Amino acid sequence: MRGTFARIRQELKQRPTQDATLSLLPLEAHTDGIAFARCDSPQVSVIIPVHGKLAYTLTCLRSVAKHSAATFFEVIVVDDASPDASAAALQTIDGLRVHINAENLGFVGSCNAGAALARGEYLLFLNNDTQVTAGWMDALVRCFRDEPDCGLAGSRLLYPDGRLQEAGGWVFSDASAWNVGRFDARNESPYRYRRRTDYVSGASMMIRRDRFETLGRFDQRYQPAYYEDTDLAFAVRASGLSVFYEPNSVVVHCEGISAGTDITAGMKRYQAINQATFAAKWREALSRQPKPGTPPQHMWQRYTRGHVLVVDVTTPEPTRDSGSLRLTAMLHILHQEGWRVSFAPDNGHADEDSIAFLGDRGVEVLHRPSVSNIPTWLREHGAQLHAVILCRHTVAGQYAKVVRQYAPQAKLILDTVDLHFLREQRAAELDDSAALRRKAESSRRSEIALINECDVTFVVSPHEQKILHHMAPDARVELLSNIHDVYGRGGDYASRHDLVFIGGYGHPPNADAVHWIANDILPALRERIPDICVHILGDMPQSARAALQRPGLELQGRVDDLAPWLDSCLASLAPLRFGAGVKGKINMAMSHGVPVIATGIAMEGMHLRDGEDVLQADRPEEVVEAVQRLMADEALWMRLSDAALHNVERHFSPSAARATLHAVLG
C-alpha cells in the first residue's frame, strides 16, 4: 500500500514533459539521415513491431542509428498492417530490413514474424515508441557474456520526463506484477546494478535466438499482446536459466503511445484477460511466488544467498593500484557466488563511470546523495546483512562498533589489504627514524586490537598470516591474496627491449622505488647498456615529474592497458626497499609471462624462488647483472616466463580467492 500511495502522489505531481538531460530527439515523421550499415553476419537482430505511429517509429530508428553499437547488428521492422504510410516510408531507409504482415497479427505475432527472419545470435525486441541511449545494446550483450546463466536480459526503462519506469519486475502468487522502481529517481543506488529478477519488459529485451526457438517463441495464447514477456521470462526460468535486469542499457519509453492507458478499452483490455491466461498456465510456478504485499527486501532476497556490505576508502579503480584490482575481483566473485553485494566508499563519492563499472559486476554502490552516510544506511538495512567486510584498519576503526550495533548478526570481517604497521616499521628502519618507529608502534596496537575485535581477518600473504599467528593467536586469520587472470605472453623474446615499473607514486614504497631507479639503478644500467629505458607506469604528480626528468626514464603516467608495455619489455622491475603485503606489480607482470627482477622485500609472500621464478637483485649492480643475463639467455627468459605464469595460476587465481570467501561466508 505504501508503494501504491507513493505512485499516486508521483502521478499527481507536476513536472516537465521531458528531462533535458536525456537529450531526446525531436519527434519527426521524415526519414532524412536514417541509415544502417548492411551486415551479412550480425550478432544482434533488433526487431521492432509497428502498427502506425510513423513519427515514433522513425524517431526510434534515428536513435538506434545515432547510438550505433560496437556489436554488429541488423534492424528488422515488422509492419503490422499499419493504417498510415509507415510501410512505404520504412522501405526507403537504407540498410533497414522491412517485413509487411499481410494481416494484423498483433504484437505477439509480429515479434514472432520478425524473429523468424532474424540472422543474429541474439534477438533484441524493441518497442517503436522508444529512444535508445549510448551503449544500450552493448550492455545487454555484456550481460550474456558475463553471466553464464543469463537466459533473458532487459533494459532500464525511463519515462521521457526522466523518472524511472522499470528496473525489472516482480510477479506475485496471484499473477499480478509490479514494475520495480516505477516513478522513482532513475539514478538511485538500488537501480544501478545488474541483478536477477522475475521478468523484464518486452519494450527492450534480449534473448539468444536458439533459446527463443527452443522455448516456442512468444506464446500465441497471449495474442494480440500483454503478459507475453512475463510468460517468456517464466519459461526461461523454468529451463534453468535466469532473467537479468541490466541497468547500463538505458531506454526511454513513451509508455501508452501504442496501446493507450485505459485498461478497459482497446488493446489495453487484454492486460486483465491475459493475466488470467498466465495464471492458469503457470499455476504451479505461481504457487512458489511471494504473496501480494511481500516487503521489497524479501523480494530481493529470493535470488541471493544473503546480503554483504563492503566498505573501503574510495571506489576501486583497477588501473590505479593493485588493491583496487583485488577488491574489484573480490566483489565480482561475491556476485558470482550468489550474494547481493553493496559497496560503500567511505568518502561517499562515486562518479558515473565507477557506478557503471561496478554495476556491470553486480555491485550496488552506496554513494551521496542516494545514501547520506554509512551509519544511517546501516541503521536502516543492517538487520538484513549476512556479513560486512571493512577494508583497511583506518576504515574498520570507524565502523566496527557501528556494525556491531546495527548488524549484530552479521559476520564482521577485516580485510587488511596489507599490514599497515609492518610497512611503517620497515619505512622507519630504512630512514632510521624514531618518530616513524613510534607511529608504527601506535598503528600496530590499533591494528591488532581491530583484528581481535573482528570475527575474521583477511591477509594477502602467508608471511603476514604467520606474523598475526604470533601477535593475535586467538584471531581467525584467512589468506585472501591478490586476484589475477592469466593473460599469457603477448610478444616473442626477440622483439623485447627495455624495462617496466608498475605502480602509482602516491604509495610511499613506490615513490621510494622510482627515486632509487632514477638516481642509482638507471645510471648503472645505462653505463653498461646505453640505449636501455625504464618505463614508469602509474600516477605521478607534476612536481615529481619535473624532479625525475632524465634520459632513459620514460614517465608514462597511468595507462588503461598495460599489455603494450608488458608485451614489448624484457623484464619488470620491483626494486622495493620497504613495504608489506603481496605486490600487485609482480603479479601483473607475471600474469603476462614477463620475468621480474625484484628485491627480497618485494618477493616476500609471493611464493618466489631466486633463479627459478624470479631474479633477486637488492643492489643496483645486481639489477644490471640480472638484465644482462636476460638479454643474453633466451632459455633463461623462457624458463622464468613459464614459471611466472604458473605462479599466478597456482597462488593468485580467482579460484583460490573463491575458496577462501566460500569458507568464510558459507
XYZ file of C-alpha atoms in Angstrom, residues 16-331:
316
model
C 8.205 18.936 -17.301
C 7.180 16.634 -20.152
C 10.809 15.882 -20.994
C 14.009 15.796 -18.987
C 16.521 17.949 -20.882
C 19.453 15.891 -19.575
C 18.247 12.888 -21.611
C 18.881 14.797 -24.871
C 15.882 13.195 -26.570
C 15.475 13.534 -30.323
C 12.523 15.573 -31.571
C 9.528 13.624 -32.855
C 9.858 13.809 -36.660
C 7.990 11.949 -39.418
C 10.693 12.075 -42.114
C 13.392 9.550 -42.962
C 16.207 12.043 -43.598
C 19.520 10.917 -42.104
C 18.393 7.429 -41.099
C 20.551 4.608 -42.477
C 22.047 1.357 -41.245
C 25.190 -0.443 -42.291
C 24.451 -3.682 -44.102
C 25.649 -6.693 -42.153
C 25.601 -10.248 -43.503
C 26.539 -11.869 -40.180
C 25.016 -9.782 -37.385
C 25.492 -10.716 -33.753
C 22.239 -8.994 -32.778
C 18.938 -8.724 -34.630
C 16.872 -5.756 -33.418
C 13.173 -6.494 -34.001
C 10.716 -3.585 -33.924
C 6.994 -4.325 -34.420
C 4.957 -1.319 -35.607
C 1.304 -0.503 -36.190
C 1.061 3.094 -37.309
C 2.598 5.943 -35.255
C 5.158 6.594 -38.015
C 6.789 9.580 -36.317
C 7.546 7.498 -33.204
C 8.945 4.647 -35.302
C 11.244 6.927 -37.288
C 12.449 8.698 -34.157
C 13.165 5.307 -32.578
C 15.141 4.236 -35.656
C 17.005 7.535 -35.710
C 18.089 6.953 -32.093
C 19.257 3.397 -32.906
C 21.277 4.709 -35.849
C 22.717 7.544 -33.760
C 23.799 5.303 -30.890
C 25.418 2.653 -33.036
C 26.917 -0.246 -31.105
C 30.312 -1.925 -31.063
C 28.278 -5.068 -31.733
C 27.415 -5.943 -35.349
C 23.644 -5.747 -35.714
C 20.741 -5.647 -38.137
C 17.385 -3.921 -37.704
C 14.150 -5.634 -38.717
C 10.914 -3.649 -38.664
C 7.690 -5.662 -38.884
C 4.865 -3.506 -40.176
C 1.649 -4.973 -38.761
C -0.816 -3.717 -41.399
C -0.318 -0.103 -40.376
C -3.227 2.223 -41.168
C -0.863 5.046 -42.187
C 2.048 5.338 -44.645
C 4.519 3.507 -42.376
C 5.278 0.632 -44.765
C 6.084 2.865 -47.739
C 8.282 5.227 -45.675
C 10.190 2.442 -43.967
C 11.071 0.764 -47.264
C 13.059 3.840 -48.309
C 15.551 3.560 -45.417
C 18.927 2.197 -46.489
C 20.057 -0.936 -44.652
C 16.719 -1.476 -42.885
C 15.016 -4.845 -43.297
C 11.236 -4.370 -43.557
C 8.650 -7.132 -43.332
C 4.995 -6.319 -44.011
C 2.342 -8.561 -42.470
C -0.459 -9.490 -44.872
C -2.893 -9.051 -41.999
C -2.786 -7.632 -38.499
C -1.062 -10.156 -36.225
C -0.705 -8.045 -33.074
C 2.448 -7.567 -31.030
C 2.973 -11.271 -30.345
C 2.550 -12.360 -33.957
C 4.695 -9.524 -35.297
C 7.571 -10.262 -32.904
C 7.485 -13.924 -33.884
C 7.444 -12.987 -37.574
C 10.495 -10.775 -37.093
C 12.309 -13.493 -35.143
C 11.723 -15.949 -37.999
C 13.633 -13.591 -40.333
C 16.472 -12.820 -37.912
C 20.083 -13.880 -38.558
C 21.695 -12.749 -35.302
C 22.848 -14.841 -32.382
C 20.715 -12.612 -30.177
C 17.214 -11.224 -30.662
C 16.610 -7.762 -29.234
C 12.904 -6.874 -29.121
C 12.310 -3.114 -29.053
C 9.090 -1.101 -28.935
C 8.697 1.553 -31.609
C 7.761 4.228 -29.019
C 11.273 4.175 -27.509
C 14.514 6.079 -27.831
C 17.734 4.242 -27.045
C 20.860 5.745 -25.476
C 24.600 5.244 -25.916
C 25.771 1.726 -25.087
C 22.288 0.267 -24.643
C 22.851 -2.756 -26.932
C 26.445 -3.489 -25.887
C 25.398 -3.555 -22.222
C 22.834 -6.284 -22.905
C 25.402 -8.340 -24.834
C 27.856 -7.940 -21.908
C 25.210 -9.261 -19.547
C 25.040 -12.506 -21.513
C 28.841 -12.652 -21.763
C 29.409 -12.054 -18.044
C 26.556 -14.093 -16.559
C 26.761 -17.779 -17.549
C 23.154 -18.439 -16.535
C 21.654 -15.416 -18.314
C 18.682 -16.503 -20.431
C 16.902 -13.150 -20.802
C 18.034 -9.567 -20.167
C 16.120 -6.306 -20.106
C 16.953 -2.605 -20.084
C 16.461 0.140 -17.522
C 13.350 1.899 -18.828
C 12.784 5.621 -18.256
C 9.899 7.980 -18.872
C 10.676 10.963 -21.125
C 10.405 13.202 -18.033
C 13.393 11.359 -16.543
C 11.659 9.244 -13.925
C 12.311 5.539 -13.703
C 9.669 3.444 -15.438
C 11.014 -0.029 -14.714
C 14.086 -1.703 -13.229
C 12.924 -5.249 -13.839
C 9.708 -6.650 -12.446
C 8.261 -8.870 -9.748
C 5.401 -11.322 -10.103
C 3.219 -12.289 -7.152
C 1.341 -15.517 -6.485
C -1.923 -14.116 -7.893
C -0.152 -13.383 -11.252
C -0.178 -9.639 -10.599
C 3.043 -7.844 -11.483
C 4.988 -4.885 -10.129
C 7.397 -2.679 -12.068
C 10.361 -2.242 -9.741
C 11.183 1.406 -9.041
C 8.302 2.895 -11.043
C 8.293 6.717 -10.756
C 11.431 6.781 -8.575
C 14.532 8.845 -9.367
C 16.305 6.909 -12.106
C 19.796 7.058 -10.595
C 19.025 5.818 -7.097
C 21.536 3.215 -5.874
C 19.178 0.179 -5.954
C 18.569 0.646 -9.686
C 22.164 0.933 -10.897
C 23.469 -2.632 -10.585
C 22.828 -5.815 -12.572
C 20.680 -8.388 -10.812
C 18.256 -11.248 -11.265
C 14.559 -10.512 -11.409
C 11.235 -12.238 -12.166
C 10.702 -10.662 -15.588
C 11.713 -7.765 -17.843
C 9.558 -5.726 -20.176
C 9.242 -6.552 -23.859
C 9.791 -2.855 -24.561
C 13.536 -3.699 -24.655
C 14.629 -7.267 -24.013
C 17.301 -9.612 -25.367
C 17.366 -13.401 -25.699
C 19.509 -15.846 -27.642
C 17.786 -16.768 -30.899
C 18.213 -20.512 -30.402
C 16.759 -20.245 -26.873
C 13.770 -18.284 -28.185
C 13.096 -21.001 -30.752
C 13.573 -23.829 -28.244
C 11.042 -22.224 -25.890
C 8.493 -21.948 -28.703
C 8.766 -18.178 -29.322
C 6.165 -15.857 -27.765
C 3.119 -17.929 -26.795
C 0.272 -17.225 -29.230
C -2.329 -17.575 -26.479
C -1.357 -14.049 -25.386
C -2.376 -12.638 -28.768
C -2.507 -9.751 -29.510
C -0.391 -8.524 -26.550
C 0.315 -8.348 -22.794
C 1.931 -10.912 -20.492
C 3.843 -12.460 -23.401
C 7.098 -11.023 -21.961
C 6.295 -12.273 -18.451
C 5.413 -15.671 -19.888
C 8.730 -15.820 -21.759
C 10.589 -14.913 -18.557
C 8.875 -17.736 -16.673
C 9.727 -20.151 -19.494
C 13.374 -19.066 -19.340
C 13.452 -19.592 -15.578
C 11.709 -22.973 -15.911
C 14.513 -24.032 -18.287
C 17.076 -23.433 -15.519
C 18.351 -20.011 -16.610
C 17.950 -16.568 -15.061
C 16.331 -13.276 -16.051
C 18.574 -10.241 -15.567
C 17.864 -6.551 -15.251
C 20.704 -4.635 -16.967
C 20.908 -1.024 -15.689
C 23.620 0.125 -18.102
C 21.228 -0.439 -21.010
C 19.074 2.687 -20.777
C 15.996 3.097 -22.982
C 13.416 5.898 -22.857
C 9.909 4.502 -23.347
C 6.822 6.605 -24.112
C 4.514 4.166 -22.321
C 0.955 4.036 -23.630
C 1.607 5.523 -27.079
C 0.827 2.289 -28.897
C -1.897 0.797 -26.718
C -3.168 3.695 -24.646
C -3.613 3.658 -20.870
C -7.300 2.739 -20.401
C -7.281 -0.878 -19.191
C -10.951 -1.321 -20.091
C -10.715 -0.391 -23.780
C -8.718 -1.181 -26.925
C -5.537 -3.229 -26.754
C -5.064 -2.402 -23.076
C -8.087 -4.529 -22.083
C -6.029 -7.640 -22.890
C -3.868 -6.917 -19.846
C -6.539 -8.296 -17.493
C -7.595 -11.059 -19.915
C -4.042 -12.312 -20.351
C -3.307 -12.124 -16.628
C -5.928 -14.827 -16.172
C -4.400 -16.823 -19.038
C -0.956 -16.514 -17.478
C -2.292 -17.535 -14.040
C -3.829 -20.699 -15.485
C -0.686 -21.666 -17.438
C 1.783 -21.091 -14.600
C -0.379 -22.135 -11.623
C 2.292 -24.380 -10.085
C 5.143 -21.884 -10.554
C 2.998 -19.067 -9.142
C 2.354 -21.079 -6.003
C 6.072 -20.587 -5.230
C 5.969 -16.831 -5.859
C 5.606 -14.387 -2.948
C 2.144 -13.248 -1.922
C 0.950 -9.736 -2.855
C 2.201 -7.223 -0.307
C 5.506 -9.011 0.351
C 8.039 -6.371 1.533
C 10.582 -5.326 -1.127
C 13.599 -6.584 0.852
C 12.089 -10.080 0.837
C 11.563 -9.877 -2.920
C 15.262 -9.062 -3.413
C 16.416 -11.890 -1.163
C 14.803 -14.653 -3.246
C 17.628 -14.532 -5.776
C 20.551 -14.204 -3.361
C 22.295 -16.210 -0.659
C 22.326 -13.116 1.541
C 23.462 -9.503 1.627
C 27.134 -8.495 2.016
C 28.286 -4.910 2.613
C 31.865 -3.953 1.667
C 33.412 -0.626 2.735
C 36.685 0.875 1.517
C 38.156 4.361 1.429
C 37.154 5.089 -2.186
C 35.623 3.316 -5.152
C 38.168 0.932 -6.701
C 39.961 1.844 -9.929
C 41.763 -1.241 -11.268
C 44.090 0.842 -13.445
C 45.200 2.834 -10.385
C 46.549 0.253 -7.944
C 46.713 -3.462 -7.201
C 44.457 -3.074 -4.162
C 41.696 -1.802 -6.443
C 42.252 -4.700 -8.823
C 41.982 -7.202 -5.963
C 38.882 -5.545 -4.484
C 37.114 -5.416 -7.844
C 37.789 -9.107 -8.390
C 36.592 -9.920 -4.871
C 33.324 -8.011 -5.372
